[in-house]
Tab-separated table of C-alpha atoms in Angstrom:
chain	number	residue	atom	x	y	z
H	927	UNK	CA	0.000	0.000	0.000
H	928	UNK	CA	1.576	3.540	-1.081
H	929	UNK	CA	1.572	6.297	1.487
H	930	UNK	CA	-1.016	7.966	-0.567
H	931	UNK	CA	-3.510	5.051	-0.359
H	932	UNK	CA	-2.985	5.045	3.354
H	933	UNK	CA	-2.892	8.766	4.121
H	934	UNK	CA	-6.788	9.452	4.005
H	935	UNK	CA	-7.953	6.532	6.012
H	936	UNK	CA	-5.311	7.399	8.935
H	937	UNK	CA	-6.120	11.003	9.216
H	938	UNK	CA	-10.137	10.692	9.047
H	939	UNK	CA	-10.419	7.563	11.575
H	940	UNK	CA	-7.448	9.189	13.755
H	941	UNK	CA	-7.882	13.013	13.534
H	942	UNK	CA	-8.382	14.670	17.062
H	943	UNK	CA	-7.800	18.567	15.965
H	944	UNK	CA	-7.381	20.149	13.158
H	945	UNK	CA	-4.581	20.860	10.575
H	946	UNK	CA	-3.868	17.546	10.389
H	947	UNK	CA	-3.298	16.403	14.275
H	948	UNK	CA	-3.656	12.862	15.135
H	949	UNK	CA	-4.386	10.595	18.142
H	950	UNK	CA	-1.243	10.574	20.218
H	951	UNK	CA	-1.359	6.709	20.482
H	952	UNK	CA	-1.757	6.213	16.783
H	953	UNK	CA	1.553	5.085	16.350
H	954	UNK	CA	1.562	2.553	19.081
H	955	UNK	CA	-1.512	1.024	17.546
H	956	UNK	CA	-0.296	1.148	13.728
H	957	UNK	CA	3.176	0.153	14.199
H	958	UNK	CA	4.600	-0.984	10.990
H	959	UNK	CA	2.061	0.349	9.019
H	960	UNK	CA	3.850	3.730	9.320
H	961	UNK	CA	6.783	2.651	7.440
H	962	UNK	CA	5.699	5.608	5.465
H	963	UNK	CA	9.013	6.866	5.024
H	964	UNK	CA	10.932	3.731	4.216
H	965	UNK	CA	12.374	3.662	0.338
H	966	UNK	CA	10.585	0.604	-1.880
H	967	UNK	CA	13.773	-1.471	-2.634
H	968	UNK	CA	13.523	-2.629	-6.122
H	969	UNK	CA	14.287	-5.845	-7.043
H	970	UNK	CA	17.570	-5.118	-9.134
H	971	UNK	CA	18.878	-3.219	-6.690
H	972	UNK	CA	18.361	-6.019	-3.590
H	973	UNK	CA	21.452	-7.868	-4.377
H	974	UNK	CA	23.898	-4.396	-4.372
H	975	UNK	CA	22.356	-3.712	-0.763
H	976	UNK	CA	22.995	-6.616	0.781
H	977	UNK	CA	26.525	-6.967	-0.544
H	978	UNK	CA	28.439	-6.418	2.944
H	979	UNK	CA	30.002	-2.727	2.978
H	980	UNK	CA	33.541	-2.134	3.183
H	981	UNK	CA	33.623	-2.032	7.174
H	982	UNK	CA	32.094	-5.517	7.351
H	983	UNK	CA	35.734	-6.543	5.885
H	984	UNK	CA	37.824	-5.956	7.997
H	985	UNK	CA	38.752	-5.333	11.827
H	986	UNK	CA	36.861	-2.267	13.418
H	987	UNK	CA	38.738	-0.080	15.603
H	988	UNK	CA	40.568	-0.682	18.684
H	989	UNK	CA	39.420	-0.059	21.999
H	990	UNK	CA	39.375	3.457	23.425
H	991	UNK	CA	39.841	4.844	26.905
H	992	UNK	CA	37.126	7.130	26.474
H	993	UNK	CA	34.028	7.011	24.188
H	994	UNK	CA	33.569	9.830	21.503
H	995	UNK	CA	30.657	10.238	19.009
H	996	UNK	CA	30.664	9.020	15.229
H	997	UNK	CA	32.555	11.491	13.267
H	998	UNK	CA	29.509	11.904	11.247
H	999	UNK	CA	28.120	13.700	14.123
H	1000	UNK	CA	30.645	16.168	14.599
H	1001	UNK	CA	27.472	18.525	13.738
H	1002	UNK	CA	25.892	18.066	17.057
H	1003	UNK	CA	28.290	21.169	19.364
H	1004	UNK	CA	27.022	23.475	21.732
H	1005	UNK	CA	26.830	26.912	19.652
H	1006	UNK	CA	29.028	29.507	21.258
H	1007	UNK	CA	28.492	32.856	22.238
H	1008	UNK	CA	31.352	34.604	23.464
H	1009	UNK	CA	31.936	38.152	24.748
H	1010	UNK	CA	34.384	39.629	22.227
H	1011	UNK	CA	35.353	42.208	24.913
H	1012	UNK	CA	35.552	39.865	28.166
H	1013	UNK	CA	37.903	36.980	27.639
H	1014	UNK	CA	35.843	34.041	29.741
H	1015	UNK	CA	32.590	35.563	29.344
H	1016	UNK	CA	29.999	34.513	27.708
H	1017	UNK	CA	27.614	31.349	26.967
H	1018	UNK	CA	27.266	28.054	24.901
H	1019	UNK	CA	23.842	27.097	23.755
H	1020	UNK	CA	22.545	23.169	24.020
H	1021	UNK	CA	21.468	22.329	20.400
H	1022	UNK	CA	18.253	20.759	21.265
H	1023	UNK	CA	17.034	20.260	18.146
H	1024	UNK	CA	19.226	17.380	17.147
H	1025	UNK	CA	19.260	15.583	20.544
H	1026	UNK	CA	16.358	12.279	21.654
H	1027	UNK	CA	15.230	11.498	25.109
H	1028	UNK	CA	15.549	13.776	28.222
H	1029	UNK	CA	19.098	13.305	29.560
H	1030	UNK	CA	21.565	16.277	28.256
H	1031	UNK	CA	24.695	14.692	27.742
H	1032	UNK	CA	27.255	16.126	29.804
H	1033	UNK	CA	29.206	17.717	26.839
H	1034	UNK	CA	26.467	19.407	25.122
H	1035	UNK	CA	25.081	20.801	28.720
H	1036	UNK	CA	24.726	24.539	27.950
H	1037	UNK	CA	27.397	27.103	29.897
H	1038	UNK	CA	27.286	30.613	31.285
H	1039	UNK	CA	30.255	31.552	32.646
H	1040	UNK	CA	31.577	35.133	34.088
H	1041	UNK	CA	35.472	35.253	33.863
H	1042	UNK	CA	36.248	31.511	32.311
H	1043	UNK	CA	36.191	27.962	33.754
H	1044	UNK	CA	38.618	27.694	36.733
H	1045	UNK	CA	41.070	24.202	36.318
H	1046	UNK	CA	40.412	23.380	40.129
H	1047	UNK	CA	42.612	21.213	41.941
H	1048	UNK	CA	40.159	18.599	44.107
H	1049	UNK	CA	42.953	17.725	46.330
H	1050	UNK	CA	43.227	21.382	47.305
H	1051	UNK	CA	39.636	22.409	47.354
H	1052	UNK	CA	37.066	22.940	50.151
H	1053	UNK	CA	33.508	23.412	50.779
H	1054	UNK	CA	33.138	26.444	53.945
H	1055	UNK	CA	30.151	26.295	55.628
H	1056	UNK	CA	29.868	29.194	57.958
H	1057	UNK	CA	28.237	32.778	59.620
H	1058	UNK	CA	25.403	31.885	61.762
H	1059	UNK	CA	26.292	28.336	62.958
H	1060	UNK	CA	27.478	26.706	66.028
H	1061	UNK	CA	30.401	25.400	64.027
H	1062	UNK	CA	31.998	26.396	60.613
H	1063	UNK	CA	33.178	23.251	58.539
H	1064	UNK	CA	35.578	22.615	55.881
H	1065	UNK	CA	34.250	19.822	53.547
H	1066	UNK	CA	37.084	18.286	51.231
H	1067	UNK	CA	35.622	16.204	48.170
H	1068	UNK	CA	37.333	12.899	50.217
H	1069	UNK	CA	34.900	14.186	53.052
H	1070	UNK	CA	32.087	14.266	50.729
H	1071	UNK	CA	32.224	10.879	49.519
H	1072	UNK	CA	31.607	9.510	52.798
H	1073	UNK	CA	28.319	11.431	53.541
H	1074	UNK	CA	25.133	9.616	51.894
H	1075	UNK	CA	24.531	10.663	48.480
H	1076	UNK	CA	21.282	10.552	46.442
H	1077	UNK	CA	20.341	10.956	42.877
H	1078	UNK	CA	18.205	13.424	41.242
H	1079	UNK	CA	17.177	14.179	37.709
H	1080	UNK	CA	16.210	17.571	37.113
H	1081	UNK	CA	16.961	20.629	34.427
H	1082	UNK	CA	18.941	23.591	34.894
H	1083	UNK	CA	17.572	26.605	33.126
H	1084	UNK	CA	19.689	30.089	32.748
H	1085	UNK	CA	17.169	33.078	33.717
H	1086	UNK	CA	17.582	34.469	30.199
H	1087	UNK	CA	16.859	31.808	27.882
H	1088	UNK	CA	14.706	32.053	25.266
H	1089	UNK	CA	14.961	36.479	25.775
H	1090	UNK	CA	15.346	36.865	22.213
H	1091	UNK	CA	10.815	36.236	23.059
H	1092	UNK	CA	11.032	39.764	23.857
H	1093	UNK	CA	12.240	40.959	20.677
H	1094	UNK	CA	9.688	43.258	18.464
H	1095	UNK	CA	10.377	41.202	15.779
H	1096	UNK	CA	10.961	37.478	15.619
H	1097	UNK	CA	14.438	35.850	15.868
H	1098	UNK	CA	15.366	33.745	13.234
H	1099	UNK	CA	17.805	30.492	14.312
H	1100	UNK	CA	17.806	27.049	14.614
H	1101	UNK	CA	15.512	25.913	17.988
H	1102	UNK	CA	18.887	25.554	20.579
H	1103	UNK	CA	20.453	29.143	19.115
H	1104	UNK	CA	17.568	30.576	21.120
H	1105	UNK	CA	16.265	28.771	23.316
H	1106	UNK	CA	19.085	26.270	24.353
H	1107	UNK	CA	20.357	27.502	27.901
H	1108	UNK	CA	18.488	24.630	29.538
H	1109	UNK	CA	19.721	20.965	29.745
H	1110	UNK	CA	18.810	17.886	32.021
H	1111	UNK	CA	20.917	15.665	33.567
H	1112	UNK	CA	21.035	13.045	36.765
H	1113	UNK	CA	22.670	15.058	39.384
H	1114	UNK	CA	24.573	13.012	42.435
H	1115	UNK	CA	25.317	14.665	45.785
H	1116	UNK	CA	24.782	15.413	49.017
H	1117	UNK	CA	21.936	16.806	50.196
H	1118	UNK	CA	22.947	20.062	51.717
H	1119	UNK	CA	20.514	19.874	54.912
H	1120	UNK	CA	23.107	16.801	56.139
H	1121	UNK	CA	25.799	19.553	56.295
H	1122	UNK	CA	23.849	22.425	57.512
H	1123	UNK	CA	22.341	20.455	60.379
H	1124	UNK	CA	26.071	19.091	61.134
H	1125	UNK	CA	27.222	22.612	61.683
H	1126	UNK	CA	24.356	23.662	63.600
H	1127	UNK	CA	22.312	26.740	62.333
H	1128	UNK	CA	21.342	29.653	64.322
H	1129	UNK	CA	17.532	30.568	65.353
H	1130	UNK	CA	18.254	33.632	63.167
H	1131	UNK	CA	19.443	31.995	60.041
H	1132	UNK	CA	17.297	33.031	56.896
H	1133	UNK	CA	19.680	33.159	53.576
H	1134	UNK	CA	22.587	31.586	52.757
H	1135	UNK	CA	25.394	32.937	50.343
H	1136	UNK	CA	26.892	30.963	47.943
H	1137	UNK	CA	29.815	31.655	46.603
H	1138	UNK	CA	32.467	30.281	43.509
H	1139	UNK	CA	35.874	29.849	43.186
H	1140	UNK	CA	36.113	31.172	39.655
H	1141	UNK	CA	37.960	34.282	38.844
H	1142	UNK	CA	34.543	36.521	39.384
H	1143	UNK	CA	33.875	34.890	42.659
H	1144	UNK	CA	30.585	34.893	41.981
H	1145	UNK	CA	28.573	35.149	44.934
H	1146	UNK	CA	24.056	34.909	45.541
H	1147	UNK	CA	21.571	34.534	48.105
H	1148	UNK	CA	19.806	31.584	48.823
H	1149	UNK	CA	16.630	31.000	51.033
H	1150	UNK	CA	17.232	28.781	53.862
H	1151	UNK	CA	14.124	27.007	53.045
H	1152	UNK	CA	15.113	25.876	49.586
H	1153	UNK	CA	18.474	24.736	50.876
H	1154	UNK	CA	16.982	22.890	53.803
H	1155	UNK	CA	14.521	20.911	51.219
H	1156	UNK	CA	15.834	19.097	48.249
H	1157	UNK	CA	19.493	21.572	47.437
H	1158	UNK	CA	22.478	19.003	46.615
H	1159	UNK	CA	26.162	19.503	46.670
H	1160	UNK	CA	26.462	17.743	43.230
H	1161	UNK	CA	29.664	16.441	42.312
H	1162	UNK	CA	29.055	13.585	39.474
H	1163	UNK	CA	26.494	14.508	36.690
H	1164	UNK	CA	25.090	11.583	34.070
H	1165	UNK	CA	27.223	8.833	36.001
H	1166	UNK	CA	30.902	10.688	36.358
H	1167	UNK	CA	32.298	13.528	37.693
H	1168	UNK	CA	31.198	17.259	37.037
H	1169	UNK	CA	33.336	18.669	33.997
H	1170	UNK	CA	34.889	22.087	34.723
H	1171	UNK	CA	32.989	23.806	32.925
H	1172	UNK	CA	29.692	22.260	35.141
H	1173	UNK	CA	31.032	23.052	37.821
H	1174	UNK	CA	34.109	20.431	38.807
H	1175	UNK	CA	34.913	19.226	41.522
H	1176	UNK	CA	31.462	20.228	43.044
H	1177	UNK	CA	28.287	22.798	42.250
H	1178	UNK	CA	25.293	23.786	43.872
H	1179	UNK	CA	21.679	21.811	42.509
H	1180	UNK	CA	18.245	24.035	43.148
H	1181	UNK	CA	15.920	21.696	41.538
H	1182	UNK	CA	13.485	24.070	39.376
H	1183	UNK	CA	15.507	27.175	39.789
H	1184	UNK	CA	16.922	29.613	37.833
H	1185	UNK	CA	20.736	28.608	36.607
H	1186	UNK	CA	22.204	31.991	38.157
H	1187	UNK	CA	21.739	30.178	41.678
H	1188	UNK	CA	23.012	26.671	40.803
H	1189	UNK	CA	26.451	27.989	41.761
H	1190	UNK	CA	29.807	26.238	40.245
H	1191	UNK	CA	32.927	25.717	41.413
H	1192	UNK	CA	30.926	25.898	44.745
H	1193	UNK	CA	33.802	26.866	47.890
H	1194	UNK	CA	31.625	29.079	50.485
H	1195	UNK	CA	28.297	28.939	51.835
H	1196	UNK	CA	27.810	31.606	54.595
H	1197	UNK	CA	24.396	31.417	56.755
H	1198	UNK	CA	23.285	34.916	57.248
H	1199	UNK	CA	19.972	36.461	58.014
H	1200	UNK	CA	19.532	38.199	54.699
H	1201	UNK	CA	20.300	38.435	51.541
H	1202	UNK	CA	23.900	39.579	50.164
H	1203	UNK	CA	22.230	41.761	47.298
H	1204	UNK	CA	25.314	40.972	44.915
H	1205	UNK	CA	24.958	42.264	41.271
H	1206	UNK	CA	23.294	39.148	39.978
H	1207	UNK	CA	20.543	39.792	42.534
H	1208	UNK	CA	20.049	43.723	42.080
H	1209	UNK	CA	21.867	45.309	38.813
H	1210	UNK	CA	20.372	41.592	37.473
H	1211	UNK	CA	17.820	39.044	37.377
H	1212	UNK	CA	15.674	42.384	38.606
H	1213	UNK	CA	13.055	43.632	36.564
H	1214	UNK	CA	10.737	46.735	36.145
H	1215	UNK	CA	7.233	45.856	35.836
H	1216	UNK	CA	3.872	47.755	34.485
H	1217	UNK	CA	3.074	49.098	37.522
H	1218	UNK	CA	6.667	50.751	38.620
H	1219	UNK	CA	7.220	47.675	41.019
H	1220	UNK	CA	10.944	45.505	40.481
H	1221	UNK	CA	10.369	41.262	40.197
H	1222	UNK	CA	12.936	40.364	41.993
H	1223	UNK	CA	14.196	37.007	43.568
H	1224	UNK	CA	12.316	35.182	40.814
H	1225	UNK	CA	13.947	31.813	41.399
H	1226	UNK	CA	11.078	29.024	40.340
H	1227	UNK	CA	11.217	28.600	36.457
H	1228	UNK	CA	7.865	28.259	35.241
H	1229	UNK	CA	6.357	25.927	33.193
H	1230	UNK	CA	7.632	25.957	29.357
H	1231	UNK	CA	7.252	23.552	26.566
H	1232	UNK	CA	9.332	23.800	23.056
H	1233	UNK	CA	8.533	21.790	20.204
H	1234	UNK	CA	11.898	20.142	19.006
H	1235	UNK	CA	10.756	18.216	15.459
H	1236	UNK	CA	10.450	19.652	13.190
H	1237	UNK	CA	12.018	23.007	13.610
H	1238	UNK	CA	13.475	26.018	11.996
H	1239	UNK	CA	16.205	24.500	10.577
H	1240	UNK	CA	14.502	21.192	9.550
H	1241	UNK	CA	12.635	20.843	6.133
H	1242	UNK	CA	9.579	18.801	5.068
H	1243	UNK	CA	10.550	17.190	2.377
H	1244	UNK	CA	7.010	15.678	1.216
H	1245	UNK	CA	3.642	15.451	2.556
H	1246	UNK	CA	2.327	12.303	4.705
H	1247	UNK	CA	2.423	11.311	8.761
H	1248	UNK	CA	5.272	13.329	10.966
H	1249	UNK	CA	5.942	12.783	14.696
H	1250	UNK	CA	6.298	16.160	16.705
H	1251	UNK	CA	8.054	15.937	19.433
H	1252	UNK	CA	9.328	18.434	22.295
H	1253	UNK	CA	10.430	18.922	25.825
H	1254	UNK	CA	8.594	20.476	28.383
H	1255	UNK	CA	9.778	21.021	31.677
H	1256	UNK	CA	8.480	23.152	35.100
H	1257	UNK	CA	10.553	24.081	38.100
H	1258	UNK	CA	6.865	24.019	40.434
H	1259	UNK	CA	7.279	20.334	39.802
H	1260	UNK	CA	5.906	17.713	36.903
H	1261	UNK	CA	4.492	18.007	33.603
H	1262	UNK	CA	0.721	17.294	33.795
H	1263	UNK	CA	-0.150	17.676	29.974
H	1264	UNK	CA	1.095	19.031	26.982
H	1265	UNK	CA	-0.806	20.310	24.345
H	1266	UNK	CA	-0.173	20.402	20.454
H	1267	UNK	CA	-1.860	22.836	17.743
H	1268	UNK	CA	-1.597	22.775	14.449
H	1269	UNK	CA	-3.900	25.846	13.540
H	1270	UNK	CA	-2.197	28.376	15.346
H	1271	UNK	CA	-3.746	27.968	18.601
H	1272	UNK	CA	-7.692	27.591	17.144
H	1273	UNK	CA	-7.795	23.725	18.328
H	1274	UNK	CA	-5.665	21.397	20.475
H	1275	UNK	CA	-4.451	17.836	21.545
H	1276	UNK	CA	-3.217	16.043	24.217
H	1277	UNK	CA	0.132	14.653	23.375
H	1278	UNK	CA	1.623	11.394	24.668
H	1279	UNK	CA	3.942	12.010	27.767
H	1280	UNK	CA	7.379	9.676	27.328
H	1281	UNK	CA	7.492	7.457	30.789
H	1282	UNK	CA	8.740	8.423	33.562
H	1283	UNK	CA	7.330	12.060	34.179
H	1284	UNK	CA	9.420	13.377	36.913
H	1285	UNK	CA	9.463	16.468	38.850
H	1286	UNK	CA	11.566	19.215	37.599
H	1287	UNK	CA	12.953	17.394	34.883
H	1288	UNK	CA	12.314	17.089	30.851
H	1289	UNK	CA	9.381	15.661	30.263
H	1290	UNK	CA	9.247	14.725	26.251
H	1291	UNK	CA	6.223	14.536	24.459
H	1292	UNK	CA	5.064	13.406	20.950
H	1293	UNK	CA	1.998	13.754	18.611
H	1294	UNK	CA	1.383	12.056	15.335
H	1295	UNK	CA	0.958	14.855	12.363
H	1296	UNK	CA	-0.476	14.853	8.572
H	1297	UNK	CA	1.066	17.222	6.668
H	1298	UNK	CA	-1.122	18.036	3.962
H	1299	UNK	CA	1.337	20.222	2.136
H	1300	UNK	CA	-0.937	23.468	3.220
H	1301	UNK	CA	0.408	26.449	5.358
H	1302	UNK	CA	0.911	25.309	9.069
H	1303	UNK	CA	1.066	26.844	12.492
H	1304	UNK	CA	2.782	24.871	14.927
H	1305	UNK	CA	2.376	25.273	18.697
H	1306	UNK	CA	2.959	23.375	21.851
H	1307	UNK	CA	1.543	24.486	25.312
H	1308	UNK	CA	2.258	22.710	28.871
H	1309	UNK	CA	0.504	22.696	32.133
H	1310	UNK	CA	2.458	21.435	35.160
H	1311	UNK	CA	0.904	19.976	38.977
H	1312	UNK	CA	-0.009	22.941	40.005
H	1313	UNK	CA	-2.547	23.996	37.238
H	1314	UNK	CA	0.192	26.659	35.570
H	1315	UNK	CA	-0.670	27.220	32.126
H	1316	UNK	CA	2.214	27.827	29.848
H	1317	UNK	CA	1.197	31.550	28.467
H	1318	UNK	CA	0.849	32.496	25.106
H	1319	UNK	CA	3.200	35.564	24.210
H	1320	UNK	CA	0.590	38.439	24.324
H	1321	UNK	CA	-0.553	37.346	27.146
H	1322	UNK	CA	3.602	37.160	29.209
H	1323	UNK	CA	3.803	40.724	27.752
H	1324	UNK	CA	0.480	42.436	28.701
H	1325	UNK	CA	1.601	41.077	32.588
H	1326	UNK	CA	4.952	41.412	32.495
H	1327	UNK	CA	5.558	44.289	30.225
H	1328	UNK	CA	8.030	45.500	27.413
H	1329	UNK	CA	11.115	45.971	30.218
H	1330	UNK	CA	11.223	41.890	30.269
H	1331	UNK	CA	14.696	39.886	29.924
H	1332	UNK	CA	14.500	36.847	32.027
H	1333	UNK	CA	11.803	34.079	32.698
H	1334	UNK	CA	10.236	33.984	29.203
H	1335	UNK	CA	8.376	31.520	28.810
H	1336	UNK	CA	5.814	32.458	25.997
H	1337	UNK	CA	4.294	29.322	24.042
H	1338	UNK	CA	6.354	29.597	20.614
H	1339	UNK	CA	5.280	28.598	17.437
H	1340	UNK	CA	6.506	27.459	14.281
H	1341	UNK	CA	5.173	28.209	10.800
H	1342	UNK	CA	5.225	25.719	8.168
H	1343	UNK	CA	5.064	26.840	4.795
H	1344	UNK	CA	3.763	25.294	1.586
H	1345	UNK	CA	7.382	24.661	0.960
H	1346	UNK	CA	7.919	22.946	4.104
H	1347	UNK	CA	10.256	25.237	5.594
H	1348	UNK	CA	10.285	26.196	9.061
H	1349	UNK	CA	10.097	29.585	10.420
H	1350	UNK	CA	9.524	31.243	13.826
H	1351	UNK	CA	6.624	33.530	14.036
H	1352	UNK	CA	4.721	35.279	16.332
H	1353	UNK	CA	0.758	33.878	16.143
């Protein structure tokens, strides 16, 4: 059966909202019968295919001491972003859009860093803990190790991802370009209330300051609250050690929190009862709202979904059955639905959530789509646990006004042209 003979049947038995959306557990129903995009082999050609290739004769390569990708990925890099005028400053952007599943590997997790990434000795480093305790600690990495350690998957967001929302006019770049300062990994540690509690806090103890040992010492204020509950002392990420530029040989983890407070290179936590007010709690991460008031110590990341495939930068090639597929993700806790449009936004429909949904982590989703070959307007919107809707843009800007730079986390959409091409637009 040709893809044409199939197409109408599919999309009027399975269609669920319209431009073309289709039940989200089509494809676990159909199964082969979406070999849609599979070439017909003809039969003159079978016996050049399965001739074995050259690498089938002879010896692969040796063994390695550490696993690289394919050199036919060398494509997938984090996209840098450096400050021309600030040696060390600057960011790298996760390239979403050509990465599966919901763990970031550790190489492609995105970076902000203020004056470079410090080459820390572990033997010679130390964790502080100190100001309004019965007893300041040092805590060596050896030390570390022998305190209990738990496991936690979770994102880390920047503040400023996605800003580029705010522009007047829409950005045009591939999906991670924009909106790839947020990653997901499995964090290991120790949870910080162990350490606290060992060095005994004060009655008065409300904030704690965290500082780094990079070269900007960068310092912020904590709530005692959030470090009491489920803050880590991370020092392995996916299985291994924290690279250097995460953070080696230990960072702070604020499940759901905005990046700026996940600090790195983590060597001094002083218990005080308030807040430091450094510069990336005043001069930033502070913002001027519609009614004169400042937003300020805005540390939850809200709800936000992004759909992944197909994106600018990807091309529909003919018409028939697509999966779309995204992340969506909320610092409040886990992803209770995400929603898929294909009209812009005039009808929507539940997509299927990939096993295990976990709190303040990537949640990816995936809808079944029939490209007819017409105009398209592609949009993805999540709701988390607590009944936060994702906004749509008009909607962030009319509360949060035009002075915005951080937390945006507008629904985005995608237009699909008659071409198939890709574009971001704001509908």
């Amino acid at each position: 059966m040709t893809e044409q003979q199939q197409a109408p049947a599919l999309a009027e038995a399975d269609r669920v909202a319209g431009g073309g959306l289709l039940d989200r557990r089509l494809f676990l129903r159909q199964g082969a019968a979406f070999g849609l995009a599979a070439t017909v082999a003809p039969a003159a050609a079978l016996a050049g295919e399965i001739e074995r290739p050259a690498w089938m004769r002879s010896p692969g390569a040796p063994f390695s001491n550490y696993g690289q990708p394919s050199s036919h990925e060398k494509g997938v890099i984090r996209w840098v972003a450096a400050n021309p005028g600030a040696p060390g400053n600057g960011i790298s952007w996760t390239p979403l859009q050509k990465l599966a599943g919901t763990i970031t590997p550790s190489g492609l997790h995105f970076e902000r860093h203020h004056n470079g990434v410090p080459q820390i000795d572990p033997d010679q480093h130390r964790l502080l803990i100190h100001g309004l305790v019965k007893t300041p600690l040092f805590f060596s990495l050896e030390a570390l190790y022998r305190y209990p350690m738990v496991s936690r998957t979770c994102f880390i967001e920047c503040g400023g991802n996605s800003n580029a929302g705010w522009h007047e006019e829409p950005m045009q770049a591939p999906l991670g370009n924009m909106h790839g300062l947020v990653s997901c990994s499995e964090w290991t540690g120790v949870p910080l209330r162990l350490l606290l509690e060992e060095a005994g806090l004060d009655p008065k103890a409300l904030w704690i300051i965290a500082e780094g040992a990079d070269a900007a010492a960068m310092n912020v204020s904590i709530p005692l609250r959030k470090a009491m509950d489920d803050a880590l002392i991370a020092v392995y990420q996916n299985g291994e050690h924290l690279r250097p530029e995460n953070g080696y040989p230990m960072r702070l983890l604020l499940p759901g929190w905005e990046g700026v407070t996940q600090v790195k290179w983590l060597r001094n936590l002083e218990v005080a009862d308030q807040p430091v007010m450094a510069r990336n709690e005043t001069a930033k991460y502070t913002e001027l709202q519609p009614n004169g008031k400042s937003r300020q110590f805005t540390f939850v990341m809200e709800a936000k979904s992004l759909i992944t495939h197909p994106s600018p930068g990807h091309r529909l090639r003919e018409r028939g059955v697509y999966p779309i597929s995204g992340l969506a993700w909320s610092g409040r806790g886990k992803i209770r639905r995400v929603e898929v449009s294909a009209d812009g936004g005039r009808s929507w429909a539940d997509a299927e959530l990939q096993e295990p949904v976990l709190p303040c982590s990537f949640t990816r989703f995936r809808i079944p789509w029939r490209w007819d070959g017409a105009p398209a307007l592609l949009k993805s919107r999540a709701t988390d646990e607590t009944g936060y809707v994702q906004p749509e843009r008009s909607r962030l800007i009319a509360e949060r006004g035009r002075n915005g730079y951080f937390h945006y986390n507008a629904i985005v959409c995608w237009s699909v042209s008659t071409e198939g091409e890709l574009t971001h637009v704001y509908a």
